[in-house]
mmCIF file with all atom_site columns, C-alpha atoms and ligand atoms in Angstrom:
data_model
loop_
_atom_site.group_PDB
_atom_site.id
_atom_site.type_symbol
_atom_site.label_atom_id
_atom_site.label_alt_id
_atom_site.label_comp_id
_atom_site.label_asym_id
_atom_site.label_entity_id
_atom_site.label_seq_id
_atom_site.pdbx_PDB_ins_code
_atom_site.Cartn_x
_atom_site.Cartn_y
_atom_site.Cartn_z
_atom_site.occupancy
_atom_site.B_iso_or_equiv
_atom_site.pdbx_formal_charge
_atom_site.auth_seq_id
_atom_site.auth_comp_id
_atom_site.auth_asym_id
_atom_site.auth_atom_id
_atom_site.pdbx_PDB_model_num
ATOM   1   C CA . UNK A 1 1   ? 3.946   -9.122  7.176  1.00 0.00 ? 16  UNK A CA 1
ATOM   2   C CA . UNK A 1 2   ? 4.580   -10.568 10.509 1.00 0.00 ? 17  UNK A CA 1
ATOM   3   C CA . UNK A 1 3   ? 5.801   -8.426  13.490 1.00 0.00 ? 18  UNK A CA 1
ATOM   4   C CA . UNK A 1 4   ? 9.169   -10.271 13.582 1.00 0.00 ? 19  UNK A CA 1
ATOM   5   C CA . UNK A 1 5   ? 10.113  -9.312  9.677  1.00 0.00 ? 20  UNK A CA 1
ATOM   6   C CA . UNK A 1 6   ? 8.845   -5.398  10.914 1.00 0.00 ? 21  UNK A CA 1
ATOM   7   C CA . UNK A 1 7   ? 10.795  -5.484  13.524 1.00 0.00 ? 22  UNK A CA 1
ATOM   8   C CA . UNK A 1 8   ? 13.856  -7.037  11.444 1.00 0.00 ? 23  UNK A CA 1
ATOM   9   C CA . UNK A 1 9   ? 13.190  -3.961  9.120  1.00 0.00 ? 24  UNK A CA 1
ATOM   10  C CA . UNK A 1 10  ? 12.935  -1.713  12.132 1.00 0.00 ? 25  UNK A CA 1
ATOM   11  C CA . UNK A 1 11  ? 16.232  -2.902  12.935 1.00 0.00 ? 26  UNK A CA 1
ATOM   12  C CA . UNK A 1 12  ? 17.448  -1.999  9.556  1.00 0.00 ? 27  UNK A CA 1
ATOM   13  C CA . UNK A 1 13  ? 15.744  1.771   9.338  1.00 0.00 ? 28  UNK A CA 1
ATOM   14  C CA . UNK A 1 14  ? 18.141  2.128   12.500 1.00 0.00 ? 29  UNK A CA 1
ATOM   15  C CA . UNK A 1 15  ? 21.324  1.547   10.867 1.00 0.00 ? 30  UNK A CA 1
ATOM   16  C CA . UNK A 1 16  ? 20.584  4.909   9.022  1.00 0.00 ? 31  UNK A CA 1
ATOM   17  C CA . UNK A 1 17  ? 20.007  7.250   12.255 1.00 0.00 ? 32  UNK A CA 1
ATOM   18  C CA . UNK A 1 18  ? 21.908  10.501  12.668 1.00 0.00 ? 33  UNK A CA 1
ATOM   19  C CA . UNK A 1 19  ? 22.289  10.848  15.979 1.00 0.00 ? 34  UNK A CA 1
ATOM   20  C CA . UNK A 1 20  ? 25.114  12.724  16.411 1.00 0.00 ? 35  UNK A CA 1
ATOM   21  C CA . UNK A 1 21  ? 24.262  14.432  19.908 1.00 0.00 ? 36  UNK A CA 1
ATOM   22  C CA . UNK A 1 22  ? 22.476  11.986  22.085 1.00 0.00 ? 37  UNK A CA 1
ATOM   23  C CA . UNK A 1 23  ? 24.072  8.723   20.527 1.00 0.00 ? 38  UNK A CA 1
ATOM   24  C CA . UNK A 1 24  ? 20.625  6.982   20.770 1.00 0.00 ? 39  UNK A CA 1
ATOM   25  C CA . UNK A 1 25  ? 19.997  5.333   17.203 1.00 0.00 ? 40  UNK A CA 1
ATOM   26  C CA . UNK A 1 26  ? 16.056  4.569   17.067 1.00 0.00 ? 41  UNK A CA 1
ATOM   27  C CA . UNK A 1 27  ? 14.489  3.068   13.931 1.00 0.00 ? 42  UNK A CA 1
ATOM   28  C CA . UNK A 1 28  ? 11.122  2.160   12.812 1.00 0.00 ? 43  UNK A CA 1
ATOM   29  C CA . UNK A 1 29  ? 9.081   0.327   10.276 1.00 0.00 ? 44  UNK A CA 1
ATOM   30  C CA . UNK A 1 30  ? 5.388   1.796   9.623  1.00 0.00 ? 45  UNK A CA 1
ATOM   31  C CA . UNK A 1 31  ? 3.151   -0.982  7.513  1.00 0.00 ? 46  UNK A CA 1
ATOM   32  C CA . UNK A 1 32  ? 0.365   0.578   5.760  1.00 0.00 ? 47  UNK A CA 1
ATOM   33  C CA . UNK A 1 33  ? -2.656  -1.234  4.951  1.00 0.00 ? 48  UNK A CA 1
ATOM   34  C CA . UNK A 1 34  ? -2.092  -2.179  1.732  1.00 0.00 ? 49  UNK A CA 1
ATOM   35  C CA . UNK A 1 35  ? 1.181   -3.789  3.088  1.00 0.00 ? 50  UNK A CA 1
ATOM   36  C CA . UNK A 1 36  ? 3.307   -1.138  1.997  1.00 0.00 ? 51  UNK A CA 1
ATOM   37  C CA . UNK A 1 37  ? 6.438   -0.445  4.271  1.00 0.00 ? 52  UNK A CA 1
ATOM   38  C CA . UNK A 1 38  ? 7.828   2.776   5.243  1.00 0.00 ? 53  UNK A CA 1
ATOM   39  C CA . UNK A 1 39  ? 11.395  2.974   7.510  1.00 0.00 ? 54  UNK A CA 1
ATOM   40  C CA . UNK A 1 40  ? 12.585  5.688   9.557  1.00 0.00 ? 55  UNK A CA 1
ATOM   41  C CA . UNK A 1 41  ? 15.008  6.908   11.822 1.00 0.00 ? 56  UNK A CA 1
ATOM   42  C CA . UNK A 1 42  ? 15.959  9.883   13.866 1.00 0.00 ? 57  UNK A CA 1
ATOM   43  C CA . UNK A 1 43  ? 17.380  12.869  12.789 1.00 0.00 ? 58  UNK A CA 1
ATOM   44  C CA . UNK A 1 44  ? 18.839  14.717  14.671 1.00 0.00 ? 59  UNK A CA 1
ATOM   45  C CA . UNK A 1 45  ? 19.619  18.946  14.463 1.00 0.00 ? 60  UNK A CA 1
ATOM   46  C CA . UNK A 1 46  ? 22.486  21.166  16.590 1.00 0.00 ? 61  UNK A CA 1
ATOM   47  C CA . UNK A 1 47  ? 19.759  23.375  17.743 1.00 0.00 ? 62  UNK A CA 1
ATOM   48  C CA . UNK A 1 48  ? 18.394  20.168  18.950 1.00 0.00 ? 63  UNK A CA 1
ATOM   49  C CA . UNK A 1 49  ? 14.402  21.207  18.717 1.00 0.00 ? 64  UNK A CA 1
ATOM   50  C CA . UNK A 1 50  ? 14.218  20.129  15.085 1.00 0.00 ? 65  UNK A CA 1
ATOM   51  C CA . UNK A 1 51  ? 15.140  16.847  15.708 1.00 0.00 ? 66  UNK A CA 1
ATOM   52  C CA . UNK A 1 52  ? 12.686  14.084  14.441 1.00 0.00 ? 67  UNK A CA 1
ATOM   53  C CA . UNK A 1 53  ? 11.725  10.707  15.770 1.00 0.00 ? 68  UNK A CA 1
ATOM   54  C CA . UNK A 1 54  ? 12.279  7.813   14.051 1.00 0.00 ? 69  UNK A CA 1
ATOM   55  C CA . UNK A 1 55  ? 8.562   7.023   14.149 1.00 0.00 ? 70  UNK A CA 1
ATOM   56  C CA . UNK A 1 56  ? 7.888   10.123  12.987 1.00 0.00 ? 71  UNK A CA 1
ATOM   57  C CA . UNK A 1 57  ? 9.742   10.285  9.856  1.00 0.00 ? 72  UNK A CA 1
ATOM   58  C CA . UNK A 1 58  ? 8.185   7.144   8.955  1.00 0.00 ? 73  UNK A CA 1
ATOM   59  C CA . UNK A 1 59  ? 5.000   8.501   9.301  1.00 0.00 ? 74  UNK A CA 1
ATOM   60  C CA . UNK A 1 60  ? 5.948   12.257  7.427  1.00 0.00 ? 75  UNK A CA 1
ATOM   61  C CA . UNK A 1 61  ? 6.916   9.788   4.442  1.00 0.00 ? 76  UNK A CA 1
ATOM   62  C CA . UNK A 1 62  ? 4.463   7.593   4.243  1.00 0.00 ? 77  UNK A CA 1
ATOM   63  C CA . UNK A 1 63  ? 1.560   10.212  4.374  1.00 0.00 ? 78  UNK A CA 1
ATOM   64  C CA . UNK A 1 64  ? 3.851   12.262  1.872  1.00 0.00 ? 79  UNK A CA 1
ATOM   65  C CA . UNK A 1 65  ? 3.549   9.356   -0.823 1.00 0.00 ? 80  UNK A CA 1
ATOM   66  C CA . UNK A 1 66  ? -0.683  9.869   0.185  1.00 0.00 ? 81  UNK A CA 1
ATOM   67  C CA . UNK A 1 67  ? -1.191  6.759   2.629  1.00 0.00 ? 82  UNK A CA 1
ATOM   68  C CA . UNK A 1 68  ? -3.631  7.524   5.331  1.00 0.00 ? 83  UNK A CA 1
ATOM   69  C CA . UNK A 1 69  ? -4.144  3.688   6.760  1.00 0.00 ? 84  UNK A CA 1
ATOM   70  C CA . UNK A 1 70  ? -1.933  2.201   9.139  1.00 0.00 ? 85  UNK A CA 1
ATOM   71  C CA . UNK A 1 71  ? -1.959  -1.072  10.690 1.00 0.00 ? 86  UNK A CA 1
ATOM   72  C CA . UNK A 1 72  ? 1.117   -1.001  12.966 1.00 0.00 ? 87  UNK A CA 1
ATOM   73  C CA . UNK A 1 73  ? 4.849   0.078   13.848 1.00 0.00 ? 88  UNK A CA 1
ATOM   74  C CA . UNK A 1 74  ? 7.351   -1.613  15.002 1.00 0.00 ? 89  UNK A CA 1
ATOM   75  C CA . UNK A 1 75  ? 10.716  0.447   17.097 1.00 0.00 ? 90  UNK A CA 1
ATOM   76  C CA . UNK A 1 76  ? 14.000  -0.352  17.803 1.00 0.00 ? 91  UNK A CA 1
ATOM   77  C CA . UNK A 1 77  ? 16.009  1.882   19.512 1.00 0.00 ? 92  UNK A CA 1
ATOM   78  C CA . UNK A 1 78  ? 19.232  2.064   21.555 1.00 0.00 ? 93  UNK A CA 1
ATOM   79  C CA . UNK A 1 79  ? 22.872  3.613   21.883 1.00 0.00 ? 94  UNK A CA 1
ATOM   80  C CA . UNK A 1 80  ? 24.080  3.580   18.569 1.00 0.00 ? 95  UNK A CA 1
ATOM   81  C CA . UNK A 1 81  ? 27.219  1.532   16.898 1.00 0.00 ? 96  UNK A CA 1
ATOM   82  C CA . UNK A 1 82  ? 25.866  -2.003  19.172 1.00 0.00 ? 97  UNK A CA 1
ATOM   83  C CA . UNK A 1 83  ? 22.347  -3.485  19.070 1.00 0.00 ? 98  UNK A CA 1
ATOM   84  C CA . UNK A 1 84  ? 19.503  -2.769  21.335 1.00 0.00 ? 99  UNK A CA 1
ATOM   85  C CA . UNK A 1 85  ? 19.226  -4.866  24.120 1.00 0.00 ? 100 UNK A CA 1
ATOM   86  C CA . UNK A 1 86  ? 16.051  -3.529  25.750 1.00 0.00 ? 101 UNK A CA 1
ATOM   87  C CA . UNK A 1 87  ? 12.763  -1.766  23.991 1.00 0.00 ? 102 UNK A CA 1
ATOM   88  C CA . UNK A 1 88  ? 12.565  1.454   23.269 1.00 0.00 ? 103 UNK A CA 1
ATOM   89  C CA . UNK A 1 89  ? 9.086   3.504   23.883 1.00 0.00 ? 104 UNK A CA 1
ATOM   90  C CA . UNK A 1 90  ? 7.593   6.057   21.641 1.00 0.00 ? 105 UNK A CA 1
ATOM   91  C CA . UNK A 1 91  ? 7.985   9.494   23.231 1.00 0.00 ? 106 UNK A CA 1
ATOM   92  C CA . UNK A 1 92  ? 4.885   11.114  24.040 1.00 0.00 ? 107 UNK A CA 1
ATOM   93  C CA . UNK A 1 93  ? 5.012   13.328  20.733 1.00 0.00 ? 108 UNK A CA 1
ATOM   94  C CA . UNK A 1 94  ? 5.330   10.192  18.592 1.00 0.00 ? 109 UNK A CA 1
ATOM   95  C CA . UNK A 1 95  ? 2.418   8.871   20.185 1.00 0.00 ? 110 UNK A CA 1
ATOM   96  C CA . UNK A 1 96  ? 0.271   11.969  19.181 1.00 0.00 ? 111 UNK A CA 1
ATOM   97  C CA . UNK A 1 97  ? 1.505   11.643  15.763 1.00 0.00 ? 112 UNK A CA 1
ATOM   98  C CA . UNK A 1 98  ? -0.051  7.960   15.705 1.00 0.00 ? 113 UNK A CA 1
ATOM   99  C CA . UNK A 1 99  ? -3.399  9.014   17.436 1.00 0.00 ? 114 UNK A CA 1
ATOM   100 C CA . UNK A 1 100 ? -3.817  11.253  14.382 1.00 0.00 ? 115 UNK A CA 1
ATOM   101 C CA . UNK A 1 101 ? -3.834  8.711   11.978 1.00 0.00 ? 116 UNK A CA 1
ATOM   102 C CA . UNK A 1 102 ? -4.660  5.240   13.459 1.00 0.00 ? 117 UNK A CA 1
ATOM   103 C CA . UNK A 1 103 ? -7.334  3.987   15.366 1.00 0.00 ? 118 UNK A CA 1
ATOM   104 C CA . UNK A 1 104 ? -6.221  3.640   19.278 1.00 0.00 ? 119 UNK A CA 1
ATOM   105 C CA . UNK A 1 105 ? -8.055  0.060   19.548 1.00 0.00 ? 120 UNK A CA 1
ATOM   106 C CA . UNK A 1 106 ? -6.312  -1.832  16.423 1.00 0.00 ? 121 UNK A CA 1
ATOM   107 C CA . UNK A 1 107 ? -2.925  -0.137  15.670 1.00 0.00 ? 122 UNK A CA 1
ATOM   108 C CA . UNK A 1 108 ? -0.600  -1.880  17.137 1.00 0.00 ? 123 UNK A CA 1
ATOM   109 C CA . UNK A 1 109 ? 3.026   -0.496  18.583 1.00 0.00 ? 124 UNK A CA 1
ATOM   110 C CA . UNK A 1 110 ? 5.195   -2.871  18.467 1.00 0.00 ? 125 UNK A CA 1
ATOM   111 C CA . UNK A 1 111 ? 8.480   -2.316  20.606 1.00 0.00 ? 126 UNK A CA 1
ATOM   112 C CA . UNK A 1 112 ? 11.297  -4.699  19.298 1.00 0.00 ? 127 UNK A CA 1
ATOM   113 C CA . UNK A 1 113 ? 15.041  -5.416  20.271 1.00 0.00 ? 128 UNK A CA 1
ATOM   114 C CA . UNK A 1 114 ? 18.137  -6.463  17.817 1.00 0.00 ? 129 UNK A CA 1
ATOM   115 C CA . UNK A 1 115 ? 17.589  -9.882  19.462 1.00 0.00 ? 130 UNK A CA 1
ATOM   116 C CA . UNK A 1 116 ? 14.119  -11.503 20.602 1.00 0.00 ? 131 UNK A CA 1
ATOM   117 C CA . UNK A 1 117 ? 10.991  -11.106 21.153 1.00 0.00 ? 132 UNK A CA 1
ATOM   118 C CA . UNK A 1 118 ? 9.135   -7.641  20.085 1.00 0.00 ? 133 UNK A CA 1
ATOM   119 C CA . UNK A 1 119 ? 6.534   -6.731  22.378 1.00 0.00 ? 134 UNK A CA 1
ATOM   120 C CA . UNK A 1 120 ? 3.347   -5.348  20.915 1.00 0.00 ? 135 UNK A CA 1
ATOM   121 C CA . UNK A 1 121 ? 0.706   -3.049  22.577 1.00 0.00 ? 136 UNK A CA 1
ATOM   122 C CA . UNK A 1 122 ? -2.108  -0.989  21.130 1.00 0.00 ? 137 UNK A CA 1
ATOM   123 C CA . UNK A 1 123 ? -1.771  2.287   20.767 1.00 0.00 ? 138 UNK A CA 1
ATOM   124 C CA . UNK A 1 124 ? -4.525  2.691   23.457 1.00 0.00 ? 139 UNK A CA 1
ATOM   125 C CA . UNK A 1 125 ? -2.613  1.073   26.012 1.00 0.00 ? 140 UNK A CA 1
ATOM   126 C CA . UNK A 1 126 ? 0.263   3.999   25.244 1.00 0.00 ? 141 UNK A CA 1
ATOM   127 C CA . UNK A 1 127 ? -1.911  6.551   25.170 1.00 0.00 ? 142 UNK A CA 1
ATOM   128 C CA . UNK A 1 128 ? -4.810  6.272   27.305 1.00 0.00 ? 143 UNK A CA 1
ATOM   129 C CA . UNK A 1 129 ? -7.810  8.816   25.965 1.00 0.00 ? 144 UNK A CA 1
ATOM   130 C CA . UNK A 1 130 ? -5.881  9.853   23.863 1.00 0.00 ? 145 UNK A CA 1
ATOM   131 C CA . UNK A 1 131 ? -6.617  13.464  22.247 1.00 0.00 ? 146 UNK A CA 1
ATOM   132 C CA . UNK A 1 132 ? -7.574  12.872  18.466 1.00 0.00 ? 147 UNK A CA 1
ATOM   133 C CA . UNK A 1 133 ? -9.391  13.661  15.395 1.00 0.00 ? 148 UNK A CA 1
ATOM   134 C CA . UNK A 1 134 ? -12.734 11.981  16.413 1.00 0.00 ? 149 UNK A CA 1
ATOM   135 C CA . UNK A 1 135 ? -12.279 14.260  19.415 1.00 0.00 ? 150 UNK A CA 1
ATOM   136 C CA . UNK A 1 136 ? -12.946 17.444  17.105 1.00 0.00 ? 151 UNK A CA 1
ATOM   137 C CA . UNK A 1 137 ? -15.670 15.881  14.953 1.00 0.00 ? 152 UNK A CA 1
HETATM 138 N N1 . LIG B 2 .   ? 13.805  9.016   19.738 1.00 0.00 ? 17  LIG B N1 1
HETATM 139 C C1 . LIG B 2 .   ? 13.109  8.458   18.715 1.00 0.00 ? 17  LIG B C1 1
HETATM 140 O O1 . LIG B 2 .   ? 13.548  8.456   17.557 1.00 0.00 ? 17  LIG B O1 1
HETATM 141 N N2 . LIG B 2 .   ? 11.899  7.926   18.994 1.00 0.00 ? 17  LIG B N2 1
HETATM 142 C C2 . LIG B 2 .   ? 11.347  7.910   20.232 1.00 0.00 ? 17  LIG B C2 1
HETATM 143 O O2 . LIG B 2 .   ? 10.170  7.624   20.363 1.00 0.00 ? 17  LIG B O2 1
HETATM 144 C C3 . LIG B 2 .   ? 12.155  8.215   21.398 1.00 0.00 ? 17  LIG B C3 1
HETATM 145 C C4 . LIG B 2 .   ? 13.341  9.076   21.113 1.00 0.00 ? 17  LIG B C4 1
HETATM 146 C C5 . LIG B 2 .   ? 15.094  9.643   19.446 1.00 0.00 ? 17  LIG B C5 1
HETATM 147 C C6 . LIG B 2 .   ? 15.075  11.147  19.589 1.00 0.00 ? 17  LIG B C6 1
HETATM 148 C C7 . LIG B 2 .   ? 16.529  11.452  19.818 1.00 0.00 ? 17  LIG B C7 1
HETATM 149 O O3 . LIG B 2 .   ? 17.160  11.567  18.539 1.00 0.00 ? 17  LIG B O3 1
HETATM 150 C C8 . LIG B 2 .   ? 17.059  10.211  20.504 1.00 0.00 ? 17  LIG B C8 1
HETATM 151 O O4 . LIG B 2 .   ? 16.092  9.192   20.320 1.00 0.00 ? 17  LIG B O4 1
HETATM 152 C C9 . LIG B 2 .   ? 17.306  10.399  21.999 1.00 0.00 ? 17  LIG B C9 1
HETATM 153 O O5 . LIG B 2 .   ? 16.176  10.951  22.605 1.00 0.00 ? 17  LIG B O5 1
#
């Protein structure tokens, strides 16, 4: 799996966002692994505060079906109904949701558009000492 097909599938995981308030469609595409893909996208709430990242539903379904080890994520996100031009960061509670299951120095974030290059980073480059499992050990 190559970080242009995750990002393609990132891409697609967006098509299903329900973004009814903000209008911002974000998906993502978690591989696992074993090479096992999981898609996501946001979902949004009225009361706003249970809304849920795209990355984030990726992850709550992937470690639902009992996968623990991740090798990267690709995100595409942007105002929804058009494609997204630019990259779209993780928010800061998406990256906390990474630290807890991936290793900072190999999992790689990568932050894709509908057309182009994605642009991948490590998740330590996101989120610098970042606050973790290893930390409580
Ligand atoms: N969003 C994501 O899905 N992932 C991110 O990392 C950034 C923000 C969503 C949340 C909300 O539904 C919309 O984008 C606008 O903030």
């Amino acid at each position: 799996m190559d970080d242009e097909r995750l990002v393609e599938l990132a891409c697609e995981a967006r098509a299903h966002a329900y973004a009814p308030y903000s209008h911002w469609a974000v998906g993502a595409a978690l591989l696992c692994s074993d090479g096992t893909v999981y898609q996501g996208c946001n979902i949004e709430n009225a009361a706003y505060g249970p809304s849920t990242c795209a990355e984030h539903t990726a992850f709550l379904k992937a470690v639902y079906d009992g996968h623990r080890d991740f090798e990267a994520i690709a995100v595409v996100g942007g105002p929804e109904g058009g494609p997204a031009p630019d990259i779209c960061a993780p928010c800061g509670v998406c990256r906390q949701v990474m630290m807890e299951f991936c290793d900072p120095a190999s999992f790689r974030v990568v932050l894709g558009r509908s057309e182009g290059e994605g642009r991948p980073y490590l998740l330590g480059e996101l989120l610098p000492e970042g606050f973790g499992p290893d930390t409580l050990r």
